[in-house]
PDB file of C-alpha atoms in Angstrom:
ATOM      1  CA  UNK P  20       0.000   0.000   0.000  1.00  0.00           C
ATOM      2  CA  UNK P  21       1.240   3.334  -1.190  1.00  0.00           C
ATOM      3  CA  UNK P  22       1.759   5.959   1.470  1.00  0.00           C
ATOM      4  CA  UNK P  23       2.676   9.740   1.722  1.00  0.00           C
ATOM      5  CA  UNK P  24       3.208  11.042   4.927  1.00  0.00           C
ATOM      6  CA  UNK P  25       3.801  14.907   5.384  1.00  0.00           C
ATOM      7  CA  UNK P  26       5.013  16.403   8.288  1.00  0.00           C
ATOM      8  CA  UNK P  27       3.134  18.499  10.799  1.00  0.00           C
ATOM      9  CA  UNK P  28       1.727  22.068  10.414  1.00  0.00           C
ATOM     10  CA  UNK P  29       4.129  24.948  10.857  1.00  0.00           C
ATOM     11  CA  UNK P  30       3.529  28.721  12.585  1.00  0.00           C
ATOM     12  CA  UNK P  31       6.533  30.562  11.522  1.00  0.00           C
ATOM     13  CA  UNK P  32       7.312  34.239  11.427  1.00  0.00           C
ATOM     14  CA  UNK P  33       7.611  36.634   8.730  1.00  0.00           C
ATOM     15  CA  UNK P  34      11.161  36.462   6.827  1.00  0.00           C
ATOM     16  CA  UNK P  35      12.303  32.874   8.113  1.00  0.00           C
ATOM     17  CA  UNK P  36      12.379  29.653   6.149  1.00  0.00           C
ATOM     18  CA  UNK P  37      10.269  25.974   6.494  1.00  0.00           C
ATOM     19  CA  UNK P  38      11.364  22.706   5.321  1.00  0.00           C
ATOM     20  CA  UNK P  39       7.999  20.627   4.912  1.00  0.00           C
ATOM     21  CA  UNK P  40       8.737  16.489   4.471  1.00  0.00           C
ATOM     22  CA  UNK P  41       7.177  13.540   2.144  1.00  0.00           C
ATOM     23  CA  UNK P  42       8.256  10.533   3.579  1.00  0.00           C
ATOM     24  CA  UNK P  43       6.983   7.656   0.928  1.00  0.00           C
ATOM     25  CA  UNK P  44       6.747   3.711   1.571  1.00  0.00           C
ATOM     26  CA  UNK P  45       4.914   0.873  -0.334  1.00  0.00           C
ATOM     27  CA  UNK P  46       6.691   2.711  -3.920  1.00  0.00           C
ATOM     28  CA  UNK P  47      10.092   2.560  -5.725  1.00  0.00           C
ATOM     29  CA  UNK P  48      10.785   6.063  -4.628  1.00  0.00           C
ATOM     30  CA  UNK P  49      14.022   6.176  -6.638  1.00  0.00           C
ATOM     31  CA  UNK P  50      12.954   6.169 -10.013  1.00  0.00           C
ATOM     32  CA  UNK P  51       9.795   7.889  -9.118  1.00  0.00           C
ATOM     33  CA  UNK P  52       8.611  11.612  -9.908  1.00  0.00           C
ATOM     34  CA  UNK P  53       7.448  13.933  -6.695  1.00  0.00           C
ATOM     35  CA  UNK P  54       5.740  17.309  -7.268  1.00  0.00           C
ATOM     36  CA  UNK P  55       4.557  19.584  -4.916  1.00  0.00           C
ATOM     37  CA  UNK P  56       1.660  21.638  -4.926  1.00  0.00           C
ATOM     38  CA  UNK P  57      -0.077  24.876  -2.675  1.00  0.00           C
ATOM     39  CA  UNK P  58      -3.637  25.440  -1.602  1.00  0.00           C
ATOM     40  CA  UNK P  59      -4.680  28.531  -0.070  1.00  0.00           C
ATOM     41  CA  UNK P  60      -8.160  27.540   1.459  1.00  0.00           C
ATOM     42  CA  UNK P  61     -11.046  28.402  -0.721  1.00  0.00           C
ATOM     43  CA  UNK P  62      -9.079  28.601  -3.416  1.00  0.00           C
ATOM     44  CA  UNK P  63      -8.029  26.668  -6.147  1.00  0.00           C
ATOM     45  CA  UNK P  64      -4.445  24.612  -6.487  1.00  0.00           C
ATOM     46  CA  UNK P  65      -1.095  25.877  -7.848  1.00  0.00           C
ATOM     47  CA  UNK P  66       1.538  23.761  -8.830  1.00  0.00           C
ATOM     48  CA  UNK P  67       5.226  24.398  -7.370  1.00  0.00           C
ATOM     49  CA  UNK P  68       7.780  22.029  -8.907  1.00  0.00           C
ATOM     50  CA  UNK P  69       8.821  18.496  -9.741  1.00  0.00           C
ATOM     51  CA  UNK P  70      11.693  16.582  -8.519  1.00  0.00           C
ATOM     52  CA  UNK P  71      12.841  13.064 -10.018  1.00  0.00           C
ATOM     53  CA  UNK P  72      14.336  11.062  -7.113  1.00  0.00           C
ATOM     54  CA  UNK P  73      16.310   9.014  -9.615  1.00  0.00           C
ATOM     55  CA  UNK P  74      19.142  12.060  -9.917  1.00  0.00           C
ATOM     56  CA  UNK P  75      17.637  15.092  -8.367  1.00  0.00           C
ATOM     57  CA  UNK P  76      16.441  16.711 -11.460  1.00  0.00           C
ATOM     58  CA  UNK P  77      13.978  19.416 -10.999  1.00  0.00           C
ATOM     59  CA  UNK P  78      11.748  21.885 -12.299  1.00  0.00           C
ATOM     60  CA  UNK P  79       9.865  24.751 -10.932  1.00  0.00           C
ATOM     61  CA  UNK P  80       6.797  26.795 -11.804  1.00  0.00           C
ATOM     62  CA  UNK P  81       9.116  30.636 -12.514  1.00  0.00           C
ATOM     63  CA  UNK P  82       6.731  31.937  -9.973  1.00  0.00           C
ATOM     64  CA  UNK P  83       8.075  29.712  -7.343  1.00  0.00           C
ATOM     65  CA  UNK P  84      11.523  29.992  -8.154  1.00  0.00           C
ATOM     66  CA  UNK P  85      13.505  31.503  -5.463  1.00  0.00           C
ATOM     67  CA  UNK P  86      10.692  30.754  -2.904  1.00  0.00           C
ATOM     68  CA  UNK P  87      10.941  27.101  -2.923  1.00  0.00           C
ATOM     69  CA  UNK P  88      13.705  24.497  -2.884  1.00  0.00           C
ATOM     70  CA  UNK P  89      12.948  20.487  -3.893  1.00  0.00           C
ATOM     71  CA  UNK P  90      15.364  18.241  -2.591  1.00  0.00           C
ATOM     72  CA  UNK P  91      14.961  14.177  -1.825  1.00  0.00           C
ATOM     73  CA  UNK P  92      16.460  11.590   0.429  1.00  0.00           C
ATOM     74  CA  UNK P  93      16.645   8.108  -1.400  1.00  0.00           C
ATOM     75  CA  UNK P  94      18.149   6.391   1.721  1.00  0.00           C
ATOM     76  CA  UNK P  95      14.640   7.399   3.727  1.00  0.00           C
ATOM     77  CA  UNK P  96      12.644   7.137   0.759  1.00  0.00           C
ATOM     78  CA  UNK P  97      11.577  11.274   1.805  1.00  0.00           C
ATOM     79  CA  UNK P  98      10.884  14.665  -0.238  1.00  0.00           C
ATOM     80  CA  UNK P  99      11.961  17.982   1.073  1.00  0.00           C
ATOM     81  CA  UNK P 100      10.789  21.469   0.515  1.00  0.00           C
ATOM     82  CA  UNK P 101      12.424  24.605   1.339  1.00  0.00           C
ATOM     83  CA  UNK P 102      10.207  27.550   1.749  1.00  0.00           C
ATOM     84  CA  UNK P 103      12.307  30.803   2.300  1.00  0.00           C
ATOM     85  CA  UNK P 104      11.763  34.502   3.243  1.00  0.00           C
ATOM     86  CA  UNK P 105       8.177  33.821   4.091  1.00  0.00           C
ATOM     87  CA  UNK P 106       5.362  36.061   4.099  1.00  0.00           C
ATOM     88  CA  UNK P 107       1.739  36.336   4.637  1.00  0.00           C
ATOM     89  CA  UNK P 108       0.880  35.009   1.000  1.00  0.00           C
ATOM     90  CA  UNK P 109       2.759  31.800   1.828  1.00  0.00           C
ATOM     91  CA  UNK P 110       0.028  30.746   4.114  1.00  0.00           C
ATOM     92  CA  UNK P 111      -1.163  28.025   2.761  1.00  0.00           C
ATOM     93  CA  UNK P 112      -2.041  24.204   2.791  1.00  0.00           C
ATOM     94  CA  UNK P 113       0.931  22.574   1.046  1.00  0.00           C
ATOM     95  CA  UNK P 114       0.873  18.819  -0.566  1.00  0.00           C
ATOM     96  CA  UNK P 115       3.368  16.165  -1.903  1.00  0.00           C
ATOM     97  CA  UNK P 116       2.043  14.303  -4.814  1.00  0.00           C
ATOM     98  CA  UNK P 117       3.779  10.578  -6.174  1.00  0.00           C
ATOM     99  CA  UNK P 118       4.577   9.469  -9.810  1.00  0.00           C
ATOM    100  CA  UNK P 119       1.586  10.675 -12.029  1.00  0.00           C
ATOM    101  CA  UNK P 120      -0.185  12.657  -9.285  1.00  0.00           C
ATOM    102  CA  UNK P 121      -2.044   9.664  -8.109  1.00  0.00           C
ATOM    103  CA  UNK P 122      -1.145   9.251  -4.214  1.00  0.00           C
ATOM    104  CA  UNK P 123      -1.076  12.788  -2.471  1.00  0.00           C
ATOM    105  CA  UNK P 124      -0.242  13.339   0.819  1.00  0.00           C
ATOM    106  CA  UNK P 125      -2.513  14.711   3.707  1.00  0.00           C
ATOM    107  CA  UNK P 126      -1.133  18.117   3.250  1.00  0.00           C
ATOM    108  CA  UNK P 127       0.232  20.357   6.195  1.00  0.00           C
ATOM    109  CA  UNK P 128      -0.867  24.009   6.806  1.00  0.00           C
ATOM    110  CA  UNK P 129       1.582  26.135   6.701  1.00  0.00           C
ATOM    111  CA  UNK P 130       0.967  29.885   8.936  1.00  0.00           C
ATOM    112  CA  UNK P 131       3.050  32.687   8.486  1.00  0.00           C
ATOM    113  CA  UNK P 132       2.246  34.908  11.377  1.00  0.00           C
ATOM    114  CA  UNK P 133       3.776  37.550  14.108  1.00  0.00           C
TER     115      UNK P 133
ATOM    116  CA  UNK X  14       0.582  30.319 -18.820  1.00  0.00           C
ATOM    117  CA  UNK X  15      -2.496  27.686 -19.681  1.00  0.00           C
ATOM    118  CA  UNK X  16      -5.252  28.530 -18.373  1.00  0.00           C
ATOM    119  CA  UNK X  17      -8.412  26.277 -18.151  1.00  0.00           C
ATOM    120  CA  UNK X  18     -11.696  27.783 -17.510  1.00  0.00           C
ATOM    121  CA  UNK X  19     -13.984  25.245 -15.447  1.00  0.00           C
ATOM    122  CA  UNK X  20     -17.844  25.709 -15.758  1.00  0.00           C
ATOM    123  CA  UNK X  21     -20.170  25.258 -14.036  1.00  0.00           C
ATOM    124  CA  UNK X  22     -18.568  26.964 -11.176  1.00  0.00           C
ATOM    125  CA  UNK X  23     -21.103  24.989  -8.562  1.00  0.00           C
ATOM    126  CA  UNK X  24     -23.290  22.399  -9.709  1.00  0.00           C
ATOM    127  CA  UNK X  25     -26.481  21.021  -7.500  1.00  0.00           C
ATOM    128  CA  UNK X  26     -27.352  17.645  -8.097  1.00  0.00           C
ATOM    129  CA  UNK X  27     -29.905  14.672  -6.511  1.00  0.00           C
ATOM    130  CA  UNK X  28     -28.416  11.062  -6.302  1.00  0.00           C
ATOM    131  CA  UNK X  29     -28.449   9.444  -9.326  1.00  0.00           C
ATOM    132  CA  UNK X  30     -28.392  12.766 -11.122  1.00  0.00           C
ATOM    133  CA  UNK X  31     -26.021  12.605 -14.324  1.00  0.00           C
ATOM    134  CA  UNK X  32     -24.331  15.803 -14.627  1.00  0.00           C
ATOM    135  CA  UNK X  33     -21.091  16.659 -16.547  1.00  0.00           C
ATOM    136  CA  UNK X  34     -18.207  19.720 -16.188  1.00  0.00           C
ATOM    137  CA  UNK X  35     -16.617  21.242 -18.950  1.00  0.00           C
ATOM    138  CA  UNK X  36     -12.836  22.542 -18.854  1.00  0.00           C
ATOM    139  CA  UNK X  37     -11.425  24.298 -21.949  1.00  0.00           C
ATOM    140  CA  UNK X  38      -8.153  25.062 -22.270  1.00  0.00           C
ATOM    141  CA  UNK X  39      -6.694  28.637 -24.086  1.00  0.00           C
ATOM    142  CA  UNK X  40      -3.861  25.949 -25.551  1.00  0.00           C
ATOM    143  CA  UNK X  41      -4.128  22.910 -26.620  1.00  0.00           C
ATOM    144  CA  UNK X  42      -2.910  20.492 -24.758  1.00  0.00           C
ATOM    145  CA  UNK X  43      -2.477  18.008 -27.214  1.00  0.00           C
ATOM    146  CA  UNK X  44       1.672  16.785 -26.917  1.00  0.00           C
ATOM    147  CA  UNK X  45       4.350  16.135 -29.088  1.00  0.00           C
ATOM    148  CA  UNK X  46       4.478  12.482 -28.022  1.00  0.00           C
ATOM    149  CA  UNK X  47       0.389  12.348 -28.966  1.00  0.00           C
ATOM    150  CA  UNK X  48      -0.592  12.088 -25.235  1.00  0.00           C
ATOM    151  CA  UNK X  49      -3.135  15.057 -23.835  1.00  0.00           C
ATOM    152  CA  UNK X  50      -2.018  15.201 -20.154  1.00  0.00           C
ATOM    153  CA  UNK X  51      -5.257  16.504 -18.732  1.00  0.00           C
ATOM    154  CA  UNK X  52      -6.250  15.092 -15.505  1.00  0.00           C
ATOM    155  CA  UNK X  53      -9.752  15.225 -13.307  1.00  0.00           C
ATOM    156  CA  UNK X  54      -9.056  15.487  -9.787  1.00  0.00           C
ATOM    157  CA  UNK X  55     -12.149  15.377  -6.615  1.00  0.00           C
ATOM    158  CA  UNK X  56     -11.056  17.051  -3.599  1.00  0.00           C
ATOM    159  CA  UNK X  57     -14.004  16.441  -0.890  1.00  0.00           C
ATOM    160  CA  UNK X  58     -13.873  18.760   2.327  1.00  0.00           C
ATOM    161  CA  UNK X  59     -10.803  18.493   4.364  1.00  0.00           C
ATOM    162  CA  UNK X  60      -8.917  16.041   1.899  1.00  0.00           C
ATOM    163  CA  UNK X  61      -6.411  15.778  -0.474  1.00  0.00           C
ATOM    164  CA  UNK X  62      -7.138  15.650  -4.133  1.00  0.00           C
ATOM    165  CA  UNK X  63      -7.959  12.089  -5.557  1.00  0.00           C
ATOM    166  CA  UNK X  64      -6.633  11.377  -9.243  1.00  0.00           C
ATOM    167  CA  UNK X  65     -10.111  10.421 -10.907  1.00  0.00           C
ATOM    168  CA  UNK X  66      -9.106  10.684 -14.690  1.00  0.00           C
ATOM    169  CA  UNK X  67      -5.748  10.850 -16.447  1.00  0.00           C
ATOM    170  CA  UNK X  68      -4.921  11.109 -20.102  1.00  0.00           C
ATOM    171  CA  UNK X  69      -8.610  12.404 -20.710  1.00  0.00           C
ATOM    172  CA  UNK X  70     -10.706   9.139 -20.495  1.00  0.00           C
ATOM    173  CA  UNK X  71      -8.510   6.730 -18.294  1.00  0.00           C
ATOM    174  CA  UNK X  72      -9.974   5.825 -14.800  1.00  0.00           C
ATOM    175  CA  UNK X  73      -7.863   5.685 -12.149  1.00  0.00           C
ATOM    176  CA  UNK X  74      -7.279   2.951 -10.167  1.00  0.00           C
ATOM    177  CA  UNK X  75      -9.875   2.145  -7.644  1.00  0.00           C
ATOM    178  CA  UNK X  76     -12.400   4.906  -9.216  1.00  0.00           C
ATOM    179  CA  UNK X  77     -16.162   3.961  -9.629  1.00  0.00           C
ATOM    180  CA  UNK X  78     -16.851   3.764 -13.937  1.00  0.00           C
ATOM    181  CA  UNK X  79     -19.695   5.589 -12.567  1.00  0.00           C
ATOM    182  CA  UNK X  80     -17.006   8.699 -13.858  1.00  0.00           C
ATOM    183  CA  UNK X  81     -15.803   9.372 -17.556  1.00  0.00           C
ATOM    184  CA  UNK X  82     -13.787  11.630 -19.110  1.00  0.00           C
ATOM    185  CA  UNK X  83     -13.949  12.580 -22.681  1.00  0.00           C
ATOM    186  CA  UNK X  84     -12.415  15.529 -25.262  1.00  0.00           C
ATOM    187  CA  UNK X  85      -9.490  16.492 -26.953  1.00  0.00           C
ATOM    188  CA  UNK X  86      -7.488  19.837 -27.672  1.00  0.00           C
ATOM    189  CA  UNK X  87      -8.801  22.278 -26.110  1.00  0.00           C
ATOM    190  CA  UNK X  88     -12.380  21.437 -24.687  1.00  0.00           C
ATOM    191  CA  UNK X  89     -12.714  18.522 -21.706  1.00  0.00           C
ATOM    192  CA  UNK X  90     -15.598  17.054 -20.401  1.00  0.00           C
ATOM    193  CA  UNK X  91     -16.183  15.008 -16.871  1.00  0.00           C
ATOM    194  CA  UNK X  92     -19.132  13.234 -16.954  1.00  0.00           C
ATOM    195  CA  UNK X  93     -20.570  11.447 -13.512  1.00  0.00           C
ATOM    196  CA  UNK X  94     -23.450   8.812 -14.443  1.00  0.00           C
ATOM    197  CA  UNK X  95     -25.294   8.549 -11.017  1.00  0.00           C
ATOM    198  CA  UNK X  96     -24.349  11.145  -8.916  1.00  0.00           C
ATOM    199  CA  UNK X  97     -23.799   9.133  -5.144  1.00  0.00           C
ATOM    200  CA  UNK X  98     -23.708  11.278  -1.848  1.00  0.00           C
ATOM    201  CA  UNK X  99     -20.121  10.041  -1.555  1.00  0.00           C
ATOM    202  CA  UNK X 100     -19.021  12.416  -4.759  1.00  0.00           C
ATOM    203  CA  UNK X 101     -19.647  15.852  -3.229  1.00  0.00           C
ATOM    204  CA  UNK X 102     -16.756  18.045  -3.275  1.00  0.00           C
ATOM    205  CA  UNK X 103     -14.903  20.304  -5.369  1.00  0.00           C
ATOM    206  CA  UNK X 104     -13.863  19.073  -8.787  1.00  0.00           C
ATOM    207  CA  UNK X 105     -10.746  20.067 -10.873  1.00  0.00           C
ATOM    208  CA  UNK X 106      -8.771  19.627 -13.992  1.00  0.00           C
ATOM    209  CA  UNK X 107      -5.352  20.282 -14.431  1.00  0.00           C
ATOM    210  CA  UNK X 108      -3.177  20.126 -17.321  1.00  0.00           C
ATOM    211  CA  UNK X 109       0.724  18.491 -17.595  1.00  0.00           C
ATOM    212  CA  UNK X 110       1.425  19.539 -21.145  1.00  0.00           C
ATOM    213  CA  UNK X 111       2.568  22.452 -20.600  1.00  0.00           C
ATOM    214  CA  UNK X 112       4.910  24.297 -18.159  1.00  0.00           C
ATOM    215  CA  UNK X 113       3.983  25.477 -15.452  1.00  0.00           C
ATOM    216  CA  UNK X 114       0.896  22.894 -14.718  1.00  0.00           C
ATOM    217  CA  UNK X 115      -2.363  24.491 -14.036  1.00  0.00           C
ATOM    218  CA  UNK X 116      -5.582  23.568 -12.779  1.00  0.00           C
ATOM    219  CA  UNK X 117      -8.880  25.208 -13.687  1.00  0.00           C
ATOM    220  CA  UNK X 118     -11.061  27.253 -10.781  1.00  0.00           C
ATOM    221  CA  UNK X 119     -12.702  24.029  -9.655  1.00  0.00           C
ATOM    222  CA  UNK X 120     -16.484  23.190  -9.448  1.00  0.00           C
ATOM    223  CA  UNK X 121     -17.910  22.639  -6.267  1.00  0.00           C
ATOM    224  CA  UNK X 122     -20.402  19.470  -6.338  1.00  0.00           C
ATOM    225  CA  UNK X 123     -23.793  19.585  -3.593  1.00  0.00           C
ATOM    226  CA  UNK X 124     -25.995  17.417  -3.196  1.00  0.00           C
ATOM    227  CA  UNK X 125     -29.817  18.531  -3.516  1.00  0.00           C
TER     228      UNK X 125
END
């Protein structure tokens, strides 16, 4: 059974950085493709990159670049993402998606506050 | 960027209603390789999205053939035949042909 397990939500303050986790079991996480996505609630999704396990390839939606970072983990069979310099628009529900988008994660909330 | 335009924007149905979304695309999303990467996704309240269609028609695994997917180049159709209390929620395409991916604005599904 396939499973994507995010890590918890986050309160963080203005201007400092997040690293969310994937951790992925029950899939052949090193050849596989891992994108990750935001939600603010209400709204529709956005999509923020793609990382291939296999060699660490990536590619980003330009209006992410520079916000987040997409890393991986083959010995732990985990996804990273770096959120930096965070503001109030980075509030959001964030989620890890598998291979052809069909396992997601749970997401985790993500709060940028003072 | 693509963007896909989802109507209706909420849809009220009773069980065992068929009802159907549209999603056009200002591209089409037709590939190079001869694949259309358009996707359905349901996302019911507090939940992660659930891949429902991919390449246009194909079911995902696990998905009731009560749902079908249909269209090509730029205009998309999701079709449920039955509506069941189980499929309220918001619906969405999204489209991997081109980058970035986008999703359309979503219809929200209630139940009458």
């Amino acid at each position: 059974q396939v499973k994507l397990q995010q890590s918890g939500a986050e309160l963080v303050k203005p201007g400092a950085s997040v690293k969310l986790s994937c951790k992925t079991s029950g899939y052949t996480f090193s050849t596989s493709y891992m994108s990750w996505f935001k939600q603010i609630p209400g709204q529709s999704i956005e999509w923020i990159g793609m990382i291939y396990a296999g060699d660490g390839g990536t590619g980003y939606n330009q209006k992410f670049k520079g916000k987040a970072t997409l890393t991986v983990d083959t010995s732990s069979s985990t996804a990273y993402m770096d959120l930096s310099s965070l503001t109030t628009e980075d509030s959001a529900v964030y989620f890890c998606a598998l291979g052809y988008f069909d396992y997601w994660g749970q997401g985790v909330m993500v709060t940028v506050s003072s | 960027d693509v963007v896909l335009t989802q109507t209706p924007s909420i849809l009220s149905a009773t069980i065992g209603q068929s009802v159907s979304i549209s999603c056009r695309s200002s591209q089409s999303l037709l590939d190079s390789d001869g694949n259309t990467y358009l996707y359905w996704f349901l996302q019911r309240p507090g939940q992660s999205p659930q891949r429902l269609i991919y390449l246009v028609s194909n079911l995902g695994s696990g998905v009731p053939n009560r749902f079908s997917g249909s269209g090509s180049g730029t205009d998309f159709t999701l079709k449920i035949s039955g509506v069941e209390a189980e499929d309220l929620g918001v619906y969405y395409c999204m489209q991997a042909t081109h980058a970035p991916l986008t999703f359309g604005s979503g219809t929200k599904l209630e139940i009458k």
